[in-house]
PDB file of C-alpha atoms in Angstrom:
ATOM      1  CA  UNK A  26       5.400  55.875 -76.968  1.00 49.00           C
ATOM      2  CA  UNK A  27       7.416  58.581 -75.017  1.00 52.00           C
ATOM      3  CA  UNK A  28       5.051  61.322 -76.124  1.00 52.00           C
ATOM      4  CA  UNK A  29       2.146  59.403 -74.956  1.00 51.00           C
ATOM      5  CA  UNK A  30       3.868  58.487 -71.746  1.00 54.00           C
ATOM      6  CA  UNK A  31       4.812  62.175 -71.128  1.00 60.00           C
ATOM      7  CA  UNK A  32       1.425  63.592 -71.703  1.00 60.00           C
ATOM      8  CA  UNK A  33      -1.141  61.024 -70.036  1.00 60.00           C
ATOM      9  CA  UNK A  34      -4.033  63.636 -70.065  1.00 66.00           C
ATOM     10  CA  UNK A  35      -3.726  63.863 -73.826  1.00 65.00           C
ATOM     11  CA  UNK A  36      -4.045  60.128 -74.200  1.00 65.00           C
ATOM     12  CA  UNK A  37      -6.943  59.791 -71.994  1.00 68.00           C
ATOM     13  CA  UNK A  38      -8.831  62.484 -73.661  1.00 60.00           C
ATOM     14  CA  UNK A  39      -8.347  60.628 -77.099  1.00 62.00           C
ATOM     15  CA  UNK A  40      -9.620  57.453 -75.567  1.00 66.00           C
ATOM     16  CA  UNK A  41     -12.809  59.006 -74.400  1.00 75.00           C
ATOM     17  CA  UNK A  42     -15.923  58.549 -76.452  1.00 82.00           C
ATOM     18  CA  UNK A  43     -16.752  62.273 -76.420  1.00 84.00           C
ATOM     19  CA  UNK A  44     -13.574  63.163 -78.269  1.00 82.00           C
ATOM     20  CA  UNK A  45     -14.353  60.395 -80.711  1.00 85.00           C
ATOM     21  CA  UNK A  46     -17.828  62.009 -81.349  1.00 88.00           C
ATOM     22  CA  UNK A  47     -16.250  65.389 -81.611  1.00 89.00           C
ATOM     23  CA  UNK A  48     -13.790  64.208 -84.146  1.00 89.00           C
ATOM     24  CA  UNK A  49     -16.396  62.461 -86.336  1.00 91.00           C
ATOM     25  CA  UNK A  50     -18.514  65.573 -86.264  1.00 93.00           C
ATOM     26  CA  UNK A  51     -15.430  67.772 -87.143  1.00 93.00           C
ATOM     27  CA  UNK A  52     -14.451  65.441 -89.908  1.00 93.00           C
ATOM     28  CA  UNK A  53     -18.114  65.424 -91.453  1.00 92.00           C
ATOM     29  CA  UNK A  54     -18.165  69.366 -91.149  1.00 94.00           C
ATOM     30  CA  UNK A  55     -14.791  69.592 -92.893  1.00 93.00           C
ATOM     31  CA  UNK A  56     -16.067  67.247 -95.718  1.00 92.00           C
ATOM     32  CA  UNK A  57     -19.287  69.334 -96.077  1.00 91.00           C
ATOM     33  CA  UNK A  58     -17.352  72.562 -96.217  1.00 90.00           C
ATOM     34  CA  UNK A  59     -14.927  71.153 -98.777  1.00 88.00           C
ATOM     35  CA  UNK A  60     -17.878  70.132-100.978  1.00 86.00           C
ATOM     36  CA  UNK A  61     -19.255  73.660-100.624  1.00 84.00           C
ATOM     37  CA  UNK A  62     -16.066  75.222-101.624  1.00 83.00           C
ATOM     38  CA  UNK A  63     -15.599  72.978-104.654  1.00 81.00           C
ATOM     39  CA  UNK A  64     -19.177  73.711-105.839  1.00 79.00           C
ATOM     40  CA  UNK A  65     -18.639  77.395-105.276  1.00 80.00           C
ATOM     41  CA  UNK A  66     -15.259  77.558-106.786  1.00 75.00           C
ATOM     42  CA  UNK A  67     -16.403  75.544-109.913  1.00 72.00           C
ATOM     43  CA  UNK A  68     -19.273  78.213-110.293  1.00 70.00           C
ATOM     44  CA  UNK A  69     -16.891  81.293-110.402  1.00 66.00           C
ATOM     45  CA  UNK A  70     -16.096  82.577-113.757  1.00 62.00           C
ATOM     46  CA  UNK A  71     -12.383  82.848-113.364  1.00 58.00           C
ATOM     47  CA  UNK A  72     -12.151  79.207-112.290  1.00 54.00           C
ATOM     48  CA  UNK A  73     -13.878  78.254-115.524  1.00 58.00           C
ATOM     49  CA  UNK A  74     -11.376  80.371-117.499  1.00 58.00           C
ATOM     50  CA  UNK A  75      -8.427  78.790-115.770  1.00 59.00           C
ATOM     51  CA  UNK A  76      -9.776  75.195-116.288  1.00 58.00           C
ATOM     52  CA  UNK A  77     -10.605  75.900-120.016  1.00 59.00           C
ATOM     53  CA  UNK A  78      -7.332  77.607-120.724  1.00 55.00           C
ATOM     54  CA  UNK A  79      -5.337  74.647-119.366  1.00 54.00           C
TER      55      UNK A  79
END
């Protein structure tokens, strides 16, 4: 409560719809990048050796 009252511009920025749209786009982009990283890491040979060794 104190943090939001001390920084009103931050609270107003979070409440705007544009920031919500940017946040949703960022979350979707992070999810897509995480999927690509998982696919690439599973295709790497050293990752296969590590998983099969354990």
